[in-house]
Amino acid sequence: EDKVVQSPLSLVVHEGDTVTLNCSYEVTNFRSLLWYKQEKKAPTFLFMLTSSGIEKKSGRLSSILDKKELFSILNITATQTGDSAIYLCAGNAGNNRKLIWGLGTSLAVNP
Amino acid sequence: DGGITQSPKYLFRKEGQNVTLSCEQNLNHDAMYWYRQDPGQGLRLIYYSQIVNDFQKGDIAEGYSVSREKKESFPLTVTSAQKNPTAFYLCASSSNYGYTFGSGTRLTVV
């Protein structure tokens, strides 16, 4: 059965800390892995990663996928209170674009 | 601007009533999805549609129904058969480059 597991489920840090969020996946006909940030409402897209292993970066956020270990990490450096959110990871399976979602990591950044 | 519009943002209904949640997109995406989100349970797929006039059940379709008569629209009906309808409902559409989500509808059944 396809599954995506995120860890930790919740995390509390202080502003300025660096955090690493984890996502392991077992997805049949794996195409890509997606990271989203969800604050109060709709998840917003962060990164899409494929088996190419190329690291993606956007400002203080970066992410990479290890196709051998079936694992991805999302790094956030110099965290800010605005980074507080739920971070969702999802695996894209097969040709129907259906995503397999993890439960998310709830990140709280305290001033 | 292209995007997905869900309405209403908040909805209250009495137990035993059917209710329909609206989802409209102007992104020209073929595929559309409905998810339910409960605290601590992540996103669970209710129904999805890859093309007009066709849709498939997701993981938790019981008590829900959908239609896809137009490419732009994918309404979800929460029927009285759904035992725990109070939740946050998210609609999404997708292209080869990823998903776009609506802002969600929070349904409360009293």
Tab-separated table of C-alpha atoms in Angstrom:
chain	number	residue	atom	x	y	z
A	1	GLU	CA	0.000	0.000	0.000
A	2	ASP	CA	1.284	3.436	-0.910
A	3	LYS	CA	2.166	5.634	2.037
A	4	VAL	CA	3.943	8.833	2.972
A	5	VAL	CA	5.230	9.314	6.504
A	6	GLN	CA	6.316	12.650	7.900
A	7	SER	CA	8.316	13.322	11.023
A	8	PRO	CA	8.237	14.855	13.461
A	9	LEU	CA	4.502	15.467	13.709
A	10	SER	CA	5.113	18.684	15.593
A	11	LEU	CA	8.068	20.879	16.363
A	12	VAL	CA	8.623	24.031	18.422
A	13	VAL	CA	11.718	26.156	17.818
A	14	HIS	CA	12.971	29.678	18.489
A	15	GLU	CA	13.445	32.310	15.845
A	16	GLY	CA	16.783	31.922	14.149
A	17	ASP	CA	16.953	28.160	14.569
A	18	THR	CA	17.408	25.813	11.618
A	19	VAL	CA	14.896	23.002	11.220
A	20	THR	CA	14.775	19.851	9.144
A	21	LEU	CA	11.485	18.207	8.315
A	22	ASN	CA	11.433	14.633	7.121
A	23	CYS	CA	9.319	12.740	4.625
A	24	SER	CA	9.660	9.090	3.693
A	25	TYR	CA	7.618	7.583	0.924
A	26	GLU	CA	6.567	4.292	-0.585
A	27	VAL	CA	4.680	5.141	-3.745
A	28	THR	CA	3.962	2.837	-6.663
A	29	ASN	CA	5.034	4.284	-10.025
A	30	PHE	CA	6.552	7.229	-8.232
A	31	ARG	CA	6.732	10.396	-10.332
A	32	SER	CA	7.493	13.214	-7.919
A	33	LEU	CA	7.271	14.412	-4.349
A	34	LEU	CA	5.649	17.692	-3.416
A	35	TRP	CA	6.067	19.947	-0.383
A	36	TYR	CA	3.353	22.378	0.672
A	37	LYS	CA	3.004	24.959	3.430
A	38	GLN	CA	-0.393	25.354	5.049
A	39	GLU	CA	-1.106	28.286	7.314
A	40	LYS	CA	-4.736	28.962	8.004
A	41	LYS	CA	-6.377	27.830	4.821
A	42	ALA	CA	-5.181	26.544	1.472
A	43	PRO	CA	-1.841	24.738	1.200
A	44	THR	CA	0.614	26.693	-0.896
A	45	PHE	CA	3.138	24.992	-3.130
A	46	LEU	CA	6.785	25.004	-2.081
A	47	PHE	CA	8.733	22.449	-4.092
A	48	MET	CA	8.393	19.544	-6.466
A	49	LEU	CA	11.202	16.982	-6.386
A	50	THR	CA	11.901	14.106	-8.721
A	51	SER	CA	14.291	11.194	-8.744
A	52	SER	CA	16.892	13.404	-10.424
A	53	GLY	CA	18.159	14.278	-6.944
A	54	ILE	CA	18.489	17.967	-7.768
A	55	GLU	CA	18.179	20.180	-4.710
A	56	LYS	CA	15.538	22.879	-4.846
A	57	LYS	CA	16.012	26.212	-3.092
A	58	SER	CA	13.865	29.223	-2.418
A	59	GLY	CA	15.246	31.799	-0.032
A	60	ARG	CA	15.735	30.185	3.367
A	61	LEU	CA	13.993	26.990	2.296
A	62	SER	CA	15.594	24.097	0.522
A	63	SER	CA	14.649	20.514	-0.202
A	64	ILE	CA	16.207	17.414	-1.648
A	65	LEU	CA	15.109	13.875	-2.417
A	66	ASP	CA	17.113	10.699	-1.985
A	67	LYS	CA	15.699	8.217	-4.489
A	68	LYS	CA	17.652	5.317	-3.054
A	69	GLU	CA	16.429	5.793	0.495
A	70	LEU	CA	12.957	6.988	-0.617
A	71	PHE	CA	13.326	10.025	1.584
A	72	SER	CA	13.069	13.781	1.324
A	73	ILE	CA	13.958	16.599	3.684
A	74	LEU	CA	12.814	20.185	3.866
A	75	ASN	CA	15.278	22.570	5.498
A	76	ILE	CA	14.411	25.989	6.834
A	77	THR	CA	17.303	28.147	7.991
A	78	ALA	CA	17.119	31.237	10.224
A	79	THR	CA	13.471	30.507	11.020
A	80	GLN	CA	11.009	33.346	11.497
A	81	THR	CA	7.628	33.442	13.199
A	82	GLY	CA	6.061	33.593	9.747
A	83	ASP	CA	7.368	30.098	9.084
A	84	SER	CA	4.894	28.760	11.641
A	85	ALA	CA	2.585	26.455	9.684
A	86	ILE	CA	1.820	22.859	8.847
A	87	TYR	CA	4.213	21.480	6.259
A	88	LEU	CA	2.731	18.773	4.070
A	89	CYS	CA	4.533	16.248	1.942
A	90	ALA	CA	2.840	14.252	-0.830
A	91	GLY	CA	3.919	11.583	-3.285
A	92	ASN	CA	2.631	11.618	-6.839
A	93	ALA	CA	1.702	8.114	-7.948
A	94	GLY	CA	1.158	6.941	-11.488
A	95	ASN	CA	-0.558	8.773	-14.283
A	96	ASN	CA	-3.719	9.933	-12.588
A	97	ARG	CA	-1.998	12.689	-10.624
A	98	LYS	CA	-3.505	11.372	-7.407
A	99	LEU	CA	-1.365	12.379	-4.456
A	100	ILE	CA	-0.560	10.314	-1.384
A	101	TRP	CA	-0.376	12.707	1.546
A	102	GLY	CA	1.547	12.568	4.779
A	103	LEU	CA	-0.051	13.782	7.994
A	104	GLY	CA	2.057	16.918	8.039
A	105	THR	CA	4.525	18.477	10.445
A	106	SER	CA	3.188	21.302	12.583
A	107	LEU	CA	5.979	23.849	13.053
A	108	ALA	CA	5.748	26.612	15.638
A	109	VAL	CA	8.448	29.287	15.643
A	110	ASN	CA	8.521	31.299	18.854
A	111	PRO	CA	10.013	34.803	19.014
B	1	ASP	CA	-5.808	36.048	-12.007
B	2	GLY	CA	-6.186	32.306	-12.414
B	3	GLY	CA	-7.131	30.232	-9.427
B	4	ILE	CA	-9.656	28.124	-7.599
B	5	THR	CA	-12.634	29.597	-5.818
B	6	GLN	CA	-14.423	27.724	-3.102
B	7	SER	CA	-17.632	28.980	-1.599
B	8	PRO	CA	-18.819	29.571	0.952
B	9	LYS	CA	-15.887	29.881	3.376
B	10	TYR	CA	-18.033	28.906	6.348
B	11	LEU	CA	-21.182	26.827	6.269
B	12	PHE	CA	-23.522	25.721	9.010
B	13	ARG	CA	-26.153	23.050	8.543
B	14	LYS	CA	-28.503	21.053	10.676
B	15	GLU	CA	-27.992	17.342	10.958
B	16	GLY	CA	-29.871	15.399	8.299
B	17	GLN	CA	-29.642	18.065	5.600
B	18	ASN	CA	-27.713	17.706	2.373
B	19	VAL	CA	-25.339	20.531	1.561
B	20	THR	CA	-23.382	21.373	-1.614
B	21	LEU	CA	-19.944	22.961	-1.599
B	22	SER	CA	-18.902	24.902	-4.658
B	23	CYS	CA	-15.530	24.693	-6.417
B	24	GLU	CA	-14.711	26.654	-9.580
B	25	GLN	CA	-11.365	26.949	-11.373
B	26	ASN	CA	-10.230	29.075	-14.297
B	27	LEU	CA	-6.842	27.415	-14.706
B	28	ASN	CA	-7.970	25.177	-17.555
B	29	HIS	CA	-6.923	22.143	-15.509
B	30	ASP	CA	-8.394	18.801	-16.475
B	31	ALA	CA	-8.095	17.144	-13.067
B	32	MET	CA	-9.945	18.260	-9.941
B	33	TYR	CA	-10.088	16.844	-6.429
B	34	TRP	CA	-11.960	17.095	-3.167
B	35	TYR	CA	-10.182	16.536	0.138
B	36	ARG	CA	-11.330	16.517	3.688
B	37	GLN	CA	-8.974	17.678	6.441
B	38	ASP	CA	-9.465	16.835	10.092
B	39	PRO	CA	-7.049	17.710	12.894
B	40	GLY	CA	-4.212	15.212	13.064
B	41	GLN	CA	-5.380	13.272	10.009
B	42	GLY	CA	-3.862	15.129	7.092
B	43	LEU	CA	-5.636	15.362	3.758
B	44	ARG	CA	-7.966	12.538	2.796
B	45	LEU	CA	-9.227	12.180	-0.760
B	46	ILE	CA	-13.007	12.091	-1.189
B	47	TYR	CA	-13.479	12.157	-4.968
B	48	TYR	CA	-11.442	13.118	-7.993
B	49	SER	CA	-12.151	13.785	-11.628
B	50	GLN	CA	-9.651	13.627	-14.454
B	51	ILE	CA	-11.986	14.778	-17.184
B	52	VAL	CA	-15.444	16.225	-17.706
B	53	ASN	CA	-18.319	13.800	-17.075
B	54	ASP	CA	-16.057	11.334	-15.303
B	55	PHE	CA	-15.063	10.974	-11.653
B	56	GLN	CA	-13.745	8.324	-9.273
B	57	LYS	CA	-14.141	7.617	-5.597
B	58	GLY	CA	-11.249	8.431	-3.334
B	59	ASP	CA	-10.466	6.884	0.027
B	60	ILE	CA	-13.487	8.223	1.942
B	61	ALA	CA	-16.281	8.652	-0.621
B	62	GLU	CA	-19.115	7.249	1.487
B	63	GLY	CA	-21.744	9.879	2.234
B	64	TYR	CA	-20.523	12.215	-0.508
B	65	SER	CA	-21.420	12.789	-4.159
B	66	VAL	CA	-19.949	14.905	-6.940
B	67	SER	CA	-20.620	15.937	-10.521
B	68	ARG	CA	-18.376	17.214	-13.303
B	69	GLU	CA	-20.598	18.647	-15.976
B	70	LYS	CA	-18.166	21.431	-16.842
B	71	LYS	CA	-14.390	21.544	-16.838
B	72	GLU	CA	-14.409	24.555	-14.541
B	73	SER	CA	-16.748	23.216	-11.884
B	74	PHE	CA	-16.611	20.278	-9.456
B	75	PRO	CA	-19.269	20.650	-6.748
B	76	LEU	CA	-19.333	18.338	-3.728
B	77	THR	CA	-22.539	17.325	-1.986
B	78	VAL	CA	-22.309	16.201	1.620
B	79	THR	CA	-25.327	14.001	2.168
B	80	SER	CA	-27.134	13.088	5.334
B	81	ALA	CA	-25.504	9.651	5.069
B	82	GLN	CA	-22.112	11.125	5.993
B	83	LYS	CA	-21.759	10.327	9.678
B	84	ASN	CA	-19.210	12.971	10.653
B	85	PRO	CA	-19.544	15.803	8.154
B	86	THR	CA	-18.053	18.576	10.282
B	87	ALA	CA	-14.641	19.240	8.755
B	88	PHE	CA	-12.525	21.504	6.585
B	89	TYR	CA	-13.021	20.731	2.884
B	90	LEU	CA	-10.396	21.572	0.277
B	91	CYS	CA	-10.823	21.544	-3.474
B	92	ALA	CA	-7.823	21.314	-5.776
B	93	SER	CA	-6.984	21.090	-9.435
B	94	SER	CA	-3.800	19.880	-11.050
B	95	SER	CA	-1.591	20.117	-14.080
B	96	ASN	CA	1.734	18.467	-14.812
B	97	TYR	CA	3.365	21.073	-12.589
B	98	GLY	CA	1.472	20.404	-9.413
B	99	TYR	CA	-1.644	21.102	-7.455
B	100	THR	CA	-3.443	24.368	-6.813
B	101	PHE	CA	-5.789	24.529	-3.840
B	102	GLY	CA	-8.828	26.594	-3.094
B	103	SER	CA	-9.083	28.425	0.223
B	104	GLY	CA	-11.380	25.799	1.677
B	105	THR	CA	-14.851	25.568	3.176
B	106	ARG	CA	-15.311	24.901	6.858
B	107	LEU	CA	-18.528	22.954	7.311
B	108	THR	CA	-20.135	22.679	10.716
B	109	VAL	CA	-23.129	20.422	11.202
B	110	VAL	CA	-25.122	20.977	14.352
